mmCIF file of C-alpha atoms in Angstrom:
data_model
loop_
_atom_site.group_PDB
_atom_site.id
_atom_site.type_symbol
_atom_site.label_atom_id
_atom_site.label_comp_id
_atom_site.label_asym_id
_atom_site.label_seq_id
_atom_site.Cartn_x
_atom_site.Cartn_y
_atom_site.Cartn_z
ATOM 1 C CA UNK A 1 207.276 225.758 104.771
ATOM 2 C CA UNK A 2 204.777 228.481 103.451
ATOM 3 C CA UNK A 3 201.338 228.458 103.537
ATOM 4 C CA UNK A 4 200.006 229.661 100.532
ATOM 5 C CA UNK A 5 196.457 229.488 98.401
ATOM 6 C CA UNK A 6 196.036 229.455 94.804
ATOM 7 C CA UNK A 7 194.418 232.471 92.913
ATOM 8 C CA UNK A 8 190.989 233.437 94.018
ATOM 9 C CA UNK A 9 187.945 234.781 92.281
ATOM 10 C CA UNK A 10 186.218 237.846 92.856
ATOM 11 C CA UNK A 11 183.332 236.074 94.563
ATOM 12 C CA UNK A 12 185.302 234.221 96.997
ATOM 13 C CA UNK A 13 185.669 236.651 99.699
ATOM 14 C CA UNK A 14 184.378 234.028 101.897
ATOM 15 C CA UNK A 15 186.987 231.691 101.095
ATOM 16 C CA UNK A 16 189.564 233.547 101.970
ATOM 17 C CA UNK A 17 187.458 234.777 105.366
ATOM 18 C CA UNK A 18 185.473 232.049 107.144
ATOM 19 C CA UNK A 19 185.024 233.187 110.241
ATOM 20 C CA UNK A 20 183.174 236.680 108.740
ATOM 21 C CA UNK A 21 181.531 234.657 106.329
ATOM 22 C CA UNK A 22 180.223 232.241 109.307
ATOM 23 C CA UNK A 23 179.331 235.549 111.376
ATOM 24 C CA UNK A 24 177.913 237.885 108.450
ATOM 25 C CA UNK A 25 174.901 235.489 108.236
ATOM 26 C CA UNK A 26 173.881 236.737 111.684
ATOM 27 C CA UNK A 27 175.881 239.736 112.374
ATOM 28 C CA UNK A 28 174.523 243.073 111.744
ATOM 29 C CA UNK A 29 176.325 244.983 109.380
ATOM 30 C CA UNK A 30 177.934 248.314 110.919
ATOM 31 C CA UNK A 31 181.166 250.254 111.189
ATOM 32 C CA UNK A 32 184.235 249.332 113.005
ATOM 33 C CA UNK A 33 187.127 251.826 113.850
ATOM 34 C CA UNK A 34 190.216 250.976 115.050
ATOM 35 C CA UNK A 35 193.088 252.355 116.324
ATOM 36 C CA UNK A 36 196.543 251.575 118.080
ATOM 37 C CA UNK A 37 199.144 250.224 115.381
ATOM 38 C CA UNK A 38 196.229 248.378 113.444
ATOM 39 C CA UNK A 39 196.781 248.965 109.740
ATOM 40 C CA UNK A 40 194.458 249.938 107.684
ATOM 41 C CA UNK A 41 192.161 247.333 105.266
ATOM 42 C CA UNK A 42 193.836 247.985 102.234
ATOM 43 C CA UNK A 43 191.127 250.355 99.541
ATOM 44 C CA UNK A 44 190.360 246.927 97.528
ATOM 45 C CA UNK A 45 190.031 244.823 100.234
ATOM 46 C CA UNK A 46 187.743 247.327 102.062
ATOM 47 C CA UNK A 47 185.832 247.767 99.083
ATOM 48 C CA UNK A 48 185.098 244.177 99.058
ATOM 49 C CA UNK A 49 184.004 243.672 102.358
ATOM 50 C CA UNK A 50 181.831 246.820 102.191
ATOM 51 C CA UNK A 51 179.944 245.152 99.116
ATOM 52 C CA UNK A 52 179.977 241.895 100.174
ATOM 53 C CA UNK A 53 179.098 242.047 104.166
ATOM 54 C CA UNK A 54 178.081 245.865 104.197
ATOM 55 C CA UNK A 55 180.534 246.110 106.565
ATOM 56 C CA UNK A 56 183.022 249.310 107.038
ATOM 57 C CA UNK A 57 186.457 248.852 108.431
ATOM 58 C CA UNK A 58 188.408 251.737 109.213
ATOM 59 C CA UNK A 59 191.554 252.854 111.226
ATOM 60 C CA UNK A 60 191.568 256.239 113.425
ATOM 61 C CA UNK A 61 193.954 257.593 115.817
ATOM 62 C CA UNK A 62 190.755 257.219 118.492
ATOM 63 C CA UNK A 63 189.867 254.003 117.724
ATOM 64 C CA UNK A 64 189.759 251.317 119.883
ATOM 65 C CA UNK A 65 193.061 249.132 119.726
ATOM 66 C CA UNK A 66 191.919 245.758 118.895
ATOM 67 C CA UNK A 67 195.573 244.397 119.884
ATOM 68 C CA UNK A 68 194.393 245.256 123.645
ATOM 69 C CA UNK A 69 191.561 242.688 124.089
ATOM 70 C CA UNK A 70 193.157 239.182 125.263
ATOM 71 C CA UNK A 71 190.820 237.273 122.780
ATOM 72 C CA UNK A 72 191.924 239.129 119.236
ATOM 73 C CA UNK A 73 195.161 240.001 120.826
ATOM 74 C CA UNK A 74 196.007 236.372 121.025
ATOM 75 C CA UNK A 75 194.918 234.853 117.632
ATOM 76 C CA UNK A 76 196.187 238.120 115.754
ATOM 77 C CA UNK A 77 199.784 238.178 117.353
ATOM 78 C CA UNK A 78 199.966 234.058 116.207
ATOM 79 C CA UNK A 79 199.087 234.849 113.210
ATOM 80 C CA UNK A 80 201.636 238.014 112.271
ATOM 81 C CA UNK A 81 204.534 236.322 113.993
ATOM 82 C CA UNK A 82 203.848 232.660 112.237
ATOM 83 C CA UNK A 83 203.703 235.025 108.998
ATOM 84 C CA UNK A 84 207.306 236.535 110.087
ATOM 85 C CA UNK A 85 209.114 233.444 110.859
ATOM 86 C CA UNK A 86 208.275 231.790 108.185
ATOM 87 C CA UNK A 87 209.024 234.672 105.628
ATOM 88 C CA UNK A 88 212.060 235.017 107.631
ATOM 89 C CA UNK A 89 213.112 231.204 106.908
ATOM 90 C CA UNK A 90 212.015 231.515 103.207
ATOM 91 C CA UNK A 91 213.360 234.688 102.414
ATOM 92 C CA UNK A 92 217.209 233.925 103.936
ATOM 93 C CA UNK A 93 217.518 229.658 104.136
ATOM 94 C CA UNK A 94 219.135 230.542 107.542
ATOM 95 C CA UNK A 95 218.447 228.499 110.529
ATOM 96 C CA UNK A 96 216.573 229.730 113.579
ATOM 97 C CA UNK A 97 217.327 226.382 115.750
ATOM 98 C CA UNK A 98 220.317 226.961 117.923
ATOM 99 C CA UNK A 99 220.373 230.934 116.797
ATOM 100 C CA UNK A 100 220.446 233.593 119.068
ATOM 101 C CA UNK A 101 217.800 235.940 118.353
ATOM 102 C CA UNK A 102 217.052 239.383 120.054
ATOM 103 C CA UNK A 103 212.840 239.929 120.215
ATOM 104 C CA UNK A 104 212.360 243.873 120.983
ATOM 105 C CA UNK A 105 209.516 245.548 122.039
ATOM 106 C CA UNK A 106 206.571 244.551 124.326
ATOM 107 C CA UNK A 107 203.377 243.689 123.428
ATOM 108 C CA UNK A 108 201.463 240.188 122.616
ATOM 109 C CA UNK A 109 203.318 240.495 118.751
ATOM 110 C CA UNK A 110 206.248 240.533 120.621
ATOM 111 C CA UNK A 111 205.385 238.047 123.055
ATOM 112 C CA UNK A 112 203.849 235.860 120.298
ATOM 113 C CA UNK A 113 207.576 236.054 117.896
ATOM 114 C CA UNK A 114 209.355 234.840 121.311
ATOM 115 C CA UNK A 115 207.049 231.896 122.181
ATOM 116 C CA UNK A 116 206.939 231.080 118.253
ATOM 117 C CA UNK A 117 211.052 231.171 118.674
ATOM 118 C CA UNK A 118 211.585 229.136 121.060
ATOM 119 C CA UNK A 119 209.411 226.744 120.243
ATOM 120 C CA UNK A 120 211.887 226.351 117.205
ATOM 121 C CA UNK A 121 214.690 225.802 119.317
ATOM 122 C CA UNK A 122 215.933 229.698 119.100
ATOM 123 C CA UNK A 123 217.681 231.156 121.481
ATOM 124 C CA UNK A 124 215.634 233.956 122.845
ATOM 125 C CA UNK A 125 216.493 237.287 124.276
ATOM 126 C CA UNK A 126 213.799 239.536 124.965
ATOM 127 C CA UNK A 127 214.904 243.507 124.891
ATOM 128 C CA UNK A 128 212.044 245.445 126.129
ATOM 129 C CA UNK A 129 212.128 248.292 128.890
ATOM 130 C CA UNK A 130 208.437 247.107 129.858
ATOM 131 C CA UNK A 131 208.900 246.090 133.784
ATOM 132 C CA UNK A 132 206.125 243.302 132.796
ATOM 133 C CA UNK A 133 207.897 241.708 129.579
ATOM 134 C CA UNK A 134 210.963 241.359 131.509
ATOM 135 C CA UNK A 135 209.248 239.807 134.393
ATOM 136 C CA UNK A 136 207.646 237.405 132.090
ATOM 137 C CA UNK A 137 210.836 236.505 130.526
ATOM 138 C CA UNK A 138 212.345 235.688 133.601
ATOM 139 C CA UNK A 139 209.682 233.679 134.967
ATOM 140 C CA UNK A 140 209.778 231.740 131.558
ATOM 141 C CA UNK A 141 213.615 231.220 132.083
ATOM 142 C CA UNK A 142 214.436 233.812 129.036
ATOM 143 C CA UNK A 143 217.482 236.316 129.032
ATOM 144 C CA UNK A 144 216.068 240.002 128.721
ATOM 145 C CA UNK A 145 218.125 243.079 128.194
ATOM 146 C CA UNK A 146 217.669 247.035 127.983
ATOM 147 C CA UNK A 147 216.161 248.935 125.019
ATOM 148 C CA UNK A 148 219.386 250.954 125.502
ATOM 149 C CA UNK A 149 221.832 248.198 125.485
ATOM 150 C CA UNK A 150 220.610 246.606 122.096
ATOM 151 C CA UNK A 151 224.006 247.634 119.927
ATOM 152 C CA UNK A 152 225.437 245.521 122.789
ATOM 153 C CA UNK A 153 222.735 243.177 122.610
ATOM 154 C CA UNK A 154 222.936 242.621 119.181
ATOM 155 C CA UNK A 155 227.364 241.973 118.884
ATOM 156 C CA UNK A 156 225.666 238.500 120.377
ATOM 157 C CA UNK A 157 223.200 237.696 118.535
ATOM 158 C CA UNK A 158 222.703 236.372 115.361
ATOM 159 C CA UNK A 159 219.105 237.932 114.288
ATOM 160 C CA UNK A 160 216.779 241.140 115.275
ATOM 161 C CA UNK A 161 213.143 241.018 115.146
ATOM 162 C CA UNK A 162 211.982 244.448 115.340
ATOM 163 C CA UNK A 163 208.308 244.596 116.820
ATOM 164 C CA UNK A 164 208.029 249.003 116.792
ATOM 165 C CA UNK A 165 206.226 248.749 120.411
ATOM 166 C CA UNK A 166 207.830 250.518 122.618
ATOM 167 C CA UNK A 167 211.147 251.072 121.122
ATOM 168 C CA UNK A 168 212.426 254.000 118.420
ATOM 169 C CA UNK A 169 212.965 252.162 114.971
ATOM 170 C CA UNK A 170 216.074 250.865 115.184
ATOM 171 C CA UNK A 171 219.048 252.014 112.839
ATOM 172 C CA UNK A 172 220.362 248.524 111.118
ATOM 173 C CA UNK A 173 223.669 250.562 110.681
ATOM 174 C CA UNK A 174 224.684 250.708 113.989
ATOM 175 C CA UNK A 175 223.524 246.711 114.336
ATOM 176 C CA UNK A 176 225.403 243.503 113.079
ATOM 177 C CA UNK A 177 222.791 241.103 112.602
ATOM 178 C CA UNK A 178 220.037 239.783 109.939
ATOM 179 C CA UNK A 179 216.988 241.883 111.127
ATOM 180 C CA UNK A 180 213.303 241.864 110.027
ATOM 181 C CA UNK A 181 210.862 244.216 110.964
ATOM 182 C CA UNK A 182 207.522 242.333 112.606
ATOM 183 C CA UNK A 183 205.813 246.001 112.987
ATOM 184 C CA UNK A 184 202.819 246.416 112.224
ATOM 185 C CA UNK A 185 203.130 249.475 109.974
ATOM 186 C CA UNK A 186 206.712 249.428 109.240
ATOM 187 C CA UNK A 187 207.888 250.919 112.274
ATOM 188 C CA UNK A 188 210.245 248.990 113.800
ATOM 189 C CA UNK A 189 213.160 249.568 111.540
ATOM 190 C CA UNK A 190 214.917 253.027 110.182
ATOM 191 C CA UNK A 191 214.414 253.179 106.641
ATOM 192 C CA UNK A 192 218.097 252.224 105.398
ATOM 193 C CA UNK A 193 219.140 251.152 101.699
ATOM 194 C CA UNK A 194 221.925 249.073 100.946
ATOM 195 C CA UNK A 195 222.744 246.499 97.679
ATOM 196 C CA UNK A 196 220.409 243.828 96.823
ATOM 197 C CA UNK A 197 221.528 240.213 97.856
ATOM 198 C CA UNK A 198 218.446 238.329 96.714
ATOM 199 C CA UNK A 199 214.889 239.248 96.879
ATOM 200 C CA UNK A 200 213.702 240.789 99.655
ATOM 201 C CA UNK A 201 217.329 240.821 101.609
ATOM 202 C CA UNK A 202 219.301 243.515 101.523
ATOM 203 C CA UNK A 203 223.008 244.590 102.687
ATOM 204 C CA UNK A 204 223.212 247.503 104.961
ATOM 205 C CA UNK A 205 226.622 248.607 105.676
ATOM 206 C CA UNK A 206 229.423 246.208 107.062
ATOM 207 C CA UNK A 207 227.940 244.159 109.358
ATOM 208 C CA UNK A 208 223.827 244.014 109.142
ATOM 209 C CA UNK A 209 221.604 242.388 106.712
ATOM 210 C CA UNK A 210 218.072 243.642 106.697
ATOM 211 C CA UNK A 211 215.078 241.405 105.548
ATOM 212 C CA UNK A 212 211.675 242.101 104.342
ATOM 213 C CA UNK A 213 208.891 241.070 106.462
ATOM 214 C CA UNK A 214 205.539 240.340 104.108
ATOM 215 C CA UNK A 215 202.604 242.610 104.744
ATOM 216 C CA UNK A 216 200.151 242.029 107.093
ATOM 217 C CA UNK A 217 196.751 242.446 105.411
ATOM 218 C CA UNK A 218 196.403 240.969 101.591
ATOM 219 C CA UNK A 219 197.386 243.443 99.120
ATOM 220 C CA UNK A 220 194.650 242.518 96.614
ATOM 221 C CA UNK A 221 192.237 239.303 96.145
ATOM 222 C CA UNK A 222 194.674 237.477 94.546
ATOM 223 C CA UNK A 223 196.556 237.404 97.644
ATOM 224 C CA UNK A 224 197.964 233.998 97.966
ATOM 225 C CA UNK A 225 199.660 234.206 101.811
ATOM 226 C CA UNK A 226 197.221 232.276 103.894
ATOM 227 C CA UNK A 227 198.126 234.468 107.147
ATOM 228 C CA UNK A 228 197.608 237.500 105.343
ATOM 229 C CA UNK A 229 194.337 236.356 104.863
ATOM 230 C CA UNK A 230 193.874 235.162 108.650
ATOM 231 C CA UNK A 231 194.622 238.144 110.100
ATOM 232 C CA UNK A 232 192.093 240.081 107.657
ATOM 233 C CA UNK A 233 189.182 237.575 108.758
ATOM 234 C CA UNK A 234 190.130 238.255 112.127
ATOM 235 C CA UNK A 235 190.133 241.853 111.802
ATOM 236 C CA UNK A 236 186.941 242.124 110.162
ATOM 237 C CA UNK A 237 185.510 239.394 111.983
ATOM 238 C CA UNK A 238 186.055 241.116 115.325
ATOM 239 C CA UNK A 239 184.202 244.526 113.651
ATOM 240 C CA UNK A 240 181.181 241.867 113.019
ATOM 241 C CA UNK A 241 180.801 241.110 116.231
ATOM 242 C CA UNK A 242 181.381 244.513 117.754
ATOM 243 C CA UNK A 243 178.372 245.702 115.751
ATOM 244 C CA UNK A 244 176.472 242.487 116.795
ATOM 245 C CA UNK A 245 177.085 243.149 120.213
ATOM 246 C CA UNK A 246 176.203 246.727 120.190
ATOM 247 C CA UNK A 247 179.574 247.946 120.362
ATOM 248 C CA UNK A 248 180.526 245.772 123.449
ATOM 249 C CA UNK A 249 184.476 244.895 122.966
ATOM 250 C CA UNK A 250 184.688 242.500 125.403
ATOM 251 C CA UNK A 251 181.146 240.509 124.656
ATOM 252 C CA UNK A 252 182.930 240.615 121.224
ATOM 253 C CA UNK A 253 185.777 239.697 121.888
ATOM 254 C CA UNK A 254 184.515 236.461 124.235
ATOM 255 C CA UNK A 255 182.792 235.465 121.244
ATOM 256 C CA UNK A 256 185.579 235.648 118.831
ATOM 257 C CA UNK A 257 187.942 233.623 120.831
ATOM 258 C CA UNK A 258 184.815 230.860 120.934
ATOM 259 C CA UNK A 259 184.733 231.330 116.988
ATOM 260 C CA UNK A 260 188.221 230.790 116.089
ATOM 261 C CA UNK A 261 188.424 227.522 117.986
ATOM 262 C CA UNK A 262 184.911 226.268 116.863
#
């Protein structure tokens, strides 16, 4: 089932974000760059946040990645792979209990889609060349398989989630599976066309279906995907604290993990 919100106002930034509405009270306004495979705020969103919190969130290829501290890390990569499953679902009516479905890439994304998948009842296979995903697959009892074995990989399963850390995008033409990209910035996946089936799933040729994943950040105010809207108060939550804490990650961090369970 989708979580979704009804149409907001322009005022109701805080709505939408209240963890950096509970923080901006105290938090000192300041900039926060970030780096790594963050996406950018999108311009109207950013705009909002500037005139609302006097906050600046931007994205650099120096900037700190945000993905790397255990706190954010943890809530974000819920968040984006709760977001992709359940677009996945919506977008196809297939069933993930029982399915066989190949996670690639490392990273807490990636490690967040396979927890979220097996807690479904999916068959997991992790395909990662990281020596410490595979080790935590096979302490958690999950099959794991070579970045260079995934054609193989995929003749047995039934989907591909596509996380773009550490892996080339894979080409969906030389896959036969339903695959989604969970990237961050659409990396995850070779661009490939192919006939319309229904919205947001397309054919790509004989044997692969390919599936869009939503956005991660809200593409406007009016924005009505819940998790879209989570992972932007997380995001710009976590740039609150940073310039609260004098641009101490982990102090931030520590206290960002305390307010998303508060």
């Amino acid at each position: 089932m989708s979580i979704t919100l009804p149409p907001a106002p322009p005022d109701a930034l805080g709505v939408r974000m209240p963890i950096s509405a509970r923080l901006s009270s105290d938090a000192p306004a300041g900039p926060a760059v970030w780096g790594g495979s963050m996406p950018p705020l999108p311009r109207v969103l950013a705009d909002a946040v500037a005139e609302t919190w006097g906050a600046t969130i931007s994205v650099e290829a120096d900037g700190a990645d945000p993905l790397a501290l255990p706190g954010f890390g943890a809530a974000f990569a819920q968040a984006r792979a709760d977001q992709v499953v359940r677009a996945f679902s919506r977008r196809t009516n297939l069933v993930l209990a029982g399915a066989t479905t190949a996670v690639v890439g490392a990273g807490p994304i990636a490690d967040a889609l396979a927890a979220a998948l097996t807690r479904i009842g999916s068959r997991v296979v992790r395909v990662s060349d990281d020596p410490v995903t595979r080790l935590r697959a096979h302490l958690a009892g999950i099959a794991f398989a070579d970045v260079g074995a995934l054609p193989e990989t995929t003749r047995h399963a039934h989907y591909v989630v596509a996380t773009g850390d550490g892996h080339d995008p894979i080409d969906p033409h030389r896959t036969e599976a339903v695959l989604i990209d969970a990237s961050l910035g659409g990396t995850g996946l070779a661009p490939a066309g192919g006939p319309v089936r229904r919205p947001h799933v397309r054919r790509v040729g004989g044997a692969s279906t390919v599936v869009d994943a939503p956005p991660p950040l809200p593409d406007d105010l009016n924005t009505i995907d819940a998790l879209a809207w989570r992972l932007a108060d997380l995001l710009v939550a976590l740039g609150l604290l940073v310039a609260a804490n004098g641009g101490d990650l982990t102090a931030a961090d520590a206290r960002l993990a305390h307010e998303v369970i508060a």
